[in-house]
Amino acid sequence: DPVFSPQGIQSLDATIRRLANDLIDEVIDRRECEFTTAYGRPLPVSIFLDLMGLPQAMRDTFVDWAVGLLHSTTYEGMTSAFAEIVAYIKQAIAEKTARPDDRVISRIIQGRIDGRAMNDKEIFGFVVFLFIAGLDTVFATMNNMWLWLAENPDRRHEIIARMTDSP
């Protein structure tokens, strides 16, 4: 898929830098932060929302739903969060069906499996799977990477040196 090709990812460079700088500016303004909530979660989630074609204004709501679904300690908390996700995803699919764009949800809706259009159940399942994975799995992986870099300064400096050595 072109969205996830090297060229597609490279085309996100300016957006990712802008998002990263905006989040850093907020931390500078406050002069302190809790890394996960100030930067570690918002950055990958914001990038994911752009890819999917979902509204940034709902970022914190989406994260709350994903956390409620995957990390709640009660059945009621999980089912409530999942009900919110289901209702929203159905609405988003309907909107993207009526007004497609070049983002991932629209591409899924227009996608084909062995030449046939996907049915509503397949589209819904695909979008829900990506929604949950993009909100929780990507964030958790990125936070583990940032923690590792914080705990391994020699490797961090090596990576930075490599970045400045090549375009």
PDB file of C-alpha atoms in Angstrom:
ATOM      1  CA  ASP A   1       0.000   0.000   0.000  1.00  0.00           C
ATOM      2  CA  PRO A   2       1.423   3.402  -0.954  1.00  0.00           C
ATOM      3  CA  VAL A   3       0.545   4.934   2.435  1.00  0.00           C
ATOM      4  CA  PHE A   4       2.978   2.579   4.181  1.00  0.00           C
ATOM      5  CA  SER A   5       5.646   2.493   1.441  1.00  0.00           C
ATOM      6  CA  PRO A   6       9.004   4.159   2.125  1.00  0.00           C
ATOM      7  CA  GLN A   7       7.895   7.114  -0.008  1.00  0.00           C
ATOM      8  CA  GLY A   8       4.569   7.327   1.831  1.00  0.00           C
ATOM      9  CA  ILE A   9       6.264   7.356   5.202  1.00  0.00           C
ATOM     10  CA  GLN A  10       8.861   9.879   3.971  1.00  0.00           C
ATOM     11  CA  SER A  11       6.026  12.181   2.925  1.00  0.00           C
ATOM     12  CA  LEU A  12       4.991  12.366   6.593  1.00  0.00           C
ATOM     13  CA  ASP A  13       8.319  13.869   7.650  1.00  0.00           C
ATOM     14  CA  ALA A  14       7.139  17.493   7.810  1.00  0.00           C
ATOM     15  CA  THR A  15       3.928  16.538   9.632  1.00  0.00           C
ATOM     16  CA  ILE A  16       5.781  14.418  12.188  1.00  0.00           C
ATOM     17  CA  ARG A  17       8.348  17.154  12.811  1.00  0.00           C
ATOM     18  CA  ARG A  18       5.589  19.755  13.251  1.00  0.00           C
ATOM     19  CA  LEU A  19       3.685  17.539  15.698  1.00  0.00           C
ATOM     20  CA  ALA A  20       6.877  16.736  17.631  1.00  0.00           C
ATOM     21  CA  ASN A  21       7.875  20.394  17.837  1.00  0.00           C
ATOM     22  CA  ASP A  22       4.382  21.480  18.913  1.00  0.00           C
ATOM     23  CA  LEU A  23       4.410  18.924  21.742  1.00  0.00           C
ATOM     24  CA  ILE A  24       7.922  19.947  22.800  1.00  0.00           C
ATOM     25  CA  ASP A  25       6.866  23.613  22.806  1.00  0.00           C
ATOM     26  CA  GLU A  26       4.027  22.741  25.188  1.00  0.00           C
ATOM     27  CA  VAL A  27       6.507  21.013  27.517  1.00  0.00           C
ATOM     28  CA  ILE A  28       8.850  24.015  27.376  1.00  0.00           C
ATOM     29  CA  ASP A  29       5.965  26.344  28.215  1.00  0.00           C
ATOM     30  CA  ARG A  30       5.051  24.229  31.271  1.00  0.00           C
ATOM     31  CA  ARG A  31       8.730  23.697  32.188  1.00  0.00           C
ATOM     32  CA  GLU A  32       7.967  20.116  33.232  1.00  0.00           C
ATOM     33  CA  CYS A  33       6.138  17.060  31.990  1.00  0.00           C
ATOM     34  CA  GLU A  34       5.092  13.511  32.546  1.00  0.00           C
ATOM     35  CA  PHE A  35       6.638  12.059  29.389  1.00  0.00           C
ATOM     36  CA  THR A  36       3.944   9.534  28.519  1.00  0.00           C
ATOM     37  CA  THR A  37       0.997  11.910  28.625  1.00  0.00           C
ATOM     38  CA  ALA A  38       2.833  14.997  27.336  1.00  0.00           C
ATOM     39  CA  TYR A  39       4.751  13.427  24.456  1.00  0.00           C
ATOM     40  CA  GLY A  40       5.054   9.644  24.435  1.00  0.00           C
ATOM     41  CA  ARG A  41       1.387   8.952  23.707  1.00  0.00           C
ATOM     42  CA  PRO A  42       0.266  12.091  21.815  1.00  0.00           C
ATOM     43  CA  LEU A  43       2.977  11.919  19.128  1.00  0.00           C
ATOM     44  CA  PRO A  44       2.379   8.405  17.762  1.00  0.00           C
ATOM     45  CA  VAL A  45      -1.380   8.667  18.266  1.00  0.00           C
ATOM     46  CA  SER A  46      -1.528  11.973  16.380  1.00  0.00           C
ATOM     47  CA  ILE A  47       0.466  10.516  13.492  1.00  0.00           C
ATOM     48  CA  PHE A  48      -1.822   7.482  13.461  1.00  0.00           C
ATOM     49  CA  LEU A  49      -4.942   9.673  13.390  1.00  0.00           C
ATOM     50  CA  ASP A  50      -3.562  11.579  10.399  1.00  0.00           C
ATOM     51  CA  LEU A  51      -2.903   8.309   8.574  1.00  0.00           C
ATOM     52  CA  MET A  52      -6.379   7.002   9.312  1.00  0.00           C
ATOM     53  CA  GLY A  53      -8.106  10.281   8.480  1.00  0.00           C
ATOM     54  CA  LEU A  54      -9.577  10.675  11.961  1.00  0.00           C
ATOM     55  CA  PRO A  55      -9.977  13.997  13.796  1.00  0.00           C
ATOM     56  CA  GLN A  56      -7.124  15.200  16.012  1.00  0.00           C
ATOM     57  CA  ALA A  57      -9.673  16.933  18.237  1.00  0.00           C
ATOM     58  CA  MET A  58     -10.833  13.506  19.439  1.00  0.00           C
ATOM     59  CA  ARG A  59      -7.336  12.188  20.202  1.00  0.00           C
ATOM     60  CA  ASP A  60      -7.757  12.087  23.980  1.00  0.00           C
ATOM     61  CA  THR A  61     -11.230  10.546  23.711  1.00  0.00           C
ATOM     62  CA  PHE A  62      -9.919   7.818  21.402  1.00  0.00           C
ATOM     63  CA  VAL A  63      -7.044   7.104  23.802  1.00  0.00           C
ATOM     64  CA  ASP A  64      -9.467   6.914  26.742  1.00  0.00           C
ATOM     65  CA  TRP A  65     -11.572   4.386  24.826  1.00  0.00           C
ATOM     66  CA  ALA A  66      -8.553   2.239  23.930  1.00  0.00           C
ATOM     67  CA  VAL A  67      -7.228   2.332  27.491  1.00  0.00           C
ATOM     68  CA  GLY A  68     -10.694   1.489  28.811  1.00  0.00           C
ATOM     69  CA  LEU A  69     -11.000  -1.449  26.434  1.00  0.00           C
ATOM     70  CA  LEU A  70      -7.549  -2.914  26.902  1.00  0.00           C
ATOM     71  CA  HIS A  71      -6.597  -1.945  30.430  1.00  0.00           C
ATOM     72  CA  SER A  72      -9.830  -1.695  32.404  1.00  0.00           C
ATOM     73  CA  THR A  73     -10.040  -3.876  35.481  1.00  0.00           C
ATOM     74  CA  THR A  74     -13.786  -4.372  35.100  1.00  0.00           C
ATOM     75  CA  TYR A  75     -15.946  -6.073  32.510  1.00  0.00           C
ATOM     76  CA  GLU A  76     -18.271  -3.074  32.519  1.00  0.00           C
ATOM     77  CA  GLY A  77     -15.377  -0.716  31.779  1.00  0.00           C
ATOM     78  CA  MET A  78     -14.244  -2.842  28.844  1.00  0.00           C
ATOM     79  CA  THR A  79     -17.713  -3.278  27.352  1.00  0.00           C
ATOM     80  CA  SER A  80     -18.521   0.411  27.744  1.00  0.00           C
ATOM     81  CA  ALA A  81     -15.311   1.418  25.973  1.00  0.00           C
ATOM     82  CA  PHE A  82     -15.903  -1.119  23.199  1.00  0.00           C
ATOM     83  CA  ALA A  83     -19.460   0.132  22.696  1.00  0.00           C
ATOM     84  CA  GLU A  84     -18.099   3.679  22.245  1.00  0.00           C
ATOM     85  CA  ILE A  85     -15.500   2.438  19.749  1.00  0.00           C
ATOM     86  CA  VAL A  86     -18.067   0.421  17.769  1.00  0.00           C
ATOM     87  CA  ALA A  87     -20.493   3.344  17.535  1.00  0.00           C
ATOM     88  CA  TYR A  88     -17.776   5.749  16.459  1.00  0.00           C
ATOM     89  CA  ILE A  89     -16.180   3.406  13.904  1.00  0.00           C
ATOM     90  CA  LYS A  90     -19.557   2.710  12.297  1.00  0.00           C
ATOM     91  CA  GLN A  91     -20.134   6.457  12.002  1.00  0.00           C
ATOM     92  CA  ALA A  92     -16.625   7.080  10.623  1.00  0.00           C
ATOM     93  CA  ILE A  93     -17.041   4.326   8.016  1.00  0.00           C
ATOM     94  CA  ALA A  94     -20.378   5.808   6.930  1.00  0.00           C
ATOM     95  CA  GLU A  95     -18.812   9.278   6.620  1.00  0.00           C
ATOM     96  CA  LYS A  96     -15.801   7.993   4.669  1.00  0.00           C
ATOM     97  CA  THR A  97     -18.084   5.966   2.406  1.00  0.00           C
ATOM     98  CA  ALA A  98     -20.093   9.099   1.594  1.00  0.00           C
ATOM     99  CA  ARG A  99     -17.038  11.374   1.367  1.00  0.00           C
ATOM    100  CA  PRO A 100     -13.889   9.338   0.701  1.00  0.00           C
ATOM    101  CA  ASP A 101     -10.430  10.841   1.074  1.00  0.00           C
ATOM    102  CA  ASP A 102      -6.912   9.490   0.532  1.00  0.00           C
ATOM    103  CA  ARG A 103      -6.519   8.187   4.090  1.00  0.00           C
ATOM    104  CA  VAL A 104      -6.462   4.615   5.350  1.00  0.00           C
ATOM    105  CA  ILE A 105     -10.130   4.198   6.340  1.00  0.00           C
ATOM    106  CA  SER A 106     -11.248   5.300   2.873  1.00  0.00           C
ATOM    107  CA  ARG A 107      -8.653   3.020   1.277  1.00  0.00           C
ATOM    108  CA  ILE A 108      -9.992   0.082   3.296  1.00  0.00           C
ATOM    109  CA  ILE A 109     -13.564   0.862   2.258  1.00  0.00           C
ATOM    110  CA  GLN A 110     -12.487   0.961  -1.387  1.00  0.00           C
ATOM    111  CA  GLY A 111     -10.188  -2.053  -1.027  1.00  0.00           C
ATOM    112  CA  ARG A 112     -10.611  -5.378  -2.724  1.00  0.00           C
ATOM    113  CA  ILE A 113      -9.772  -8.950  -1.710  1.00  0.00           C
ATOM    114  CA  ASP A 114      -9.005 -11.168  -4.703  1.00  0.00           C
ATOM    115  CA  GLY A 115     -10.850  -8.693  -6.909  1.00  0.00           C
ATOM    116  CA  ARG A 116     -14.033  -8.462  -4.864  1.00  0.00           C
ATOM    117  CA  ALA A 117     -15.154  -5.562  -2.701  1.00  0.00           C
ATOM    118  CA  MET A 118     -15.077  -6.215   1.031  1.00  0.00           C
ATOM    119  CA  ASN A 119     -18.416  -6.544   2.771  1.00  0.00           C
ATOM    120  CA  ASP A 120     -19.464  -4.309   5.662  1.00  0.00           C
ATOM    121  CA  LYS A 121     -18.406  -6.833   8.301  1.00  0.00           C
ATOM    122  CA  GLU A 122     -14.918  -7.180   6.805  1.00  0.00           C
ATOM    123  CA  ILE A 123     -14.481  -3.404   6.518  1.00  0.00           C
ATOM    124  CA  PHE A 124     -15.660  -2.889  10.092  1.00  0.00           C
ATOM    125  CA  GLY A 125     -13.360  -5.613  11.448  1.00  0.00           C
ATOM    126  CA  PHE A 126     -10.359  -4.270   9.579  1.00  0.00           C
ATOM    127  CA  VAL A 127     -10.928  -0.688  10.743  1.00  0.00           C
ATOM    128  CA  VAL A 128     -11.581  -1.678  14.380  1.00  0.00           C
ATOM    129  CA  PHE A 129      -8.436  -3.823  14.421  1.00  0.00           C
ATOM    130  CA  LEU A 130      -6.316  -0.961  13.091  1.00  0.00           C
ATOM    131  CA  PHE A 131      -7.980   1.564  15.401  1.00  0.00           C
ATOM    132  CA  ILE A 132      -7.157  -0.418  18.538  1.00  0.00           C
ATOM    133  CA  ALA A 133      -3.669  -1.393  17.365  1.00  0.00           C
ATOM    134  CA  GLY A 134      -2.848   2.145  16.318  1.00  0.00           C
ATOM    135  CA  LEU A 135      -3.965   3.682  19.574  1.00  0.00           C
ATOM    136  CA  ASP A 136      -2.393   1.253  22.015  1.00  0.00           C
ATOM    137  CA  THR A 137       0.205  -0.991  20.399  1.00  0.00           C
ATOM    138  CA  VAL A 138       2.060   1.756  18.552  1.00  0.00           C
ATOM    139  CA  PHE A 139       2.119   3.971  21.632  1.00  0.00           C
ATOM    140  CA  ALA A 140       3.347   1.149  23.894  1.00  0.00           C
ATOM    141  CA  THR A 141       6.082   0.143  21.456  1.00  0.00           C
ATOM    142  CA  MET A 142       7.238   3.721  20.985  1.00  0.00           C
ATOM    143  CA  ASN A 143       7.323   4.350  24.734  1.00  0.00           C
ATOM    144  CA  ASN A 144       9.425   1.228  25.251  1.00  0.00           C
ATOM    145  CA  MET A 145      11.824   2.454  22.569  1.00  0.00           C
ATOM    146  CA  TRP A 146      12.089   5.901  24.174  1.00  0.00           C
ATOM    147  CA  LEU A 147      12.672   4.330  27.589  1.00  0.00           C
ATOM    148  CA  TRP A 148      15.429   2.150  26.143  1.00  0.00           C
ATOM    149  CA  LEU A 149      17.055   5.190  24.528  1.00  0.00           C
ATOM    150  CA  ALA A 150      16.875   7.098  27.832  1.00  0.00           C
ATOM    151  CA  GLU A 151      18.533   4.191  29.649  1.00  0.00           C
ATOM    152  CA  ASN A 152      21.217   3.646  26.975  1.00  0.00           C
ATOM    153  CA  PRO A 153      22.813   7.033  26.267  1.00  0.00           C
ATOM    154  CA  ASP A 154      25.758   5.540  24.337  1.00  0.00           C
ATOM    155  CA  ARG A 155      23.392   3.921  21.839  1.00  0.00           C
ATOM    156  CA  ARG A 156      21.301   7.108  21.669  1.00  0.00           C
ATOM    157  CA  HIS A 157      24.423   9.128  20.793  1.00  0.00           C
ATOM    158  CA  GLU A 158      25.374   6.511  18.186  1.00  0.00           C
ATOM    159  CA  ILE A 159      21.947   6.825  16.533  1.00  0.00           C
ATOM    160  CA  ILE A 160      22.124  10.621  16.579  1.00  0.00           C
ATOM    161  CA  ALA A 161      25.601  10.526  15.019  1.00  0.00           C
ATOM    162  CA  ARG A 162      24.354   8.233  12.239  1.00  0.00           C
ATOM    163  CA  MET A 163      21.427  10.562  11.547  1.00  0.00           C
ATOM    164  CA  THR A 164      23.738  13.523  11.054  1.00  0.00           C
ATOM    165  CA  ASP A 165      26.108  11.506   8.827  1.00  0.00           C
ATOM    166  CA  SER A 166      23.510  10.677   6.187  1.00  0.00           C
ATOM    167  CA  PRO A 167      20.706  12.605   4.486  1.00  0.00           C
TER     168      PRO A 167
END
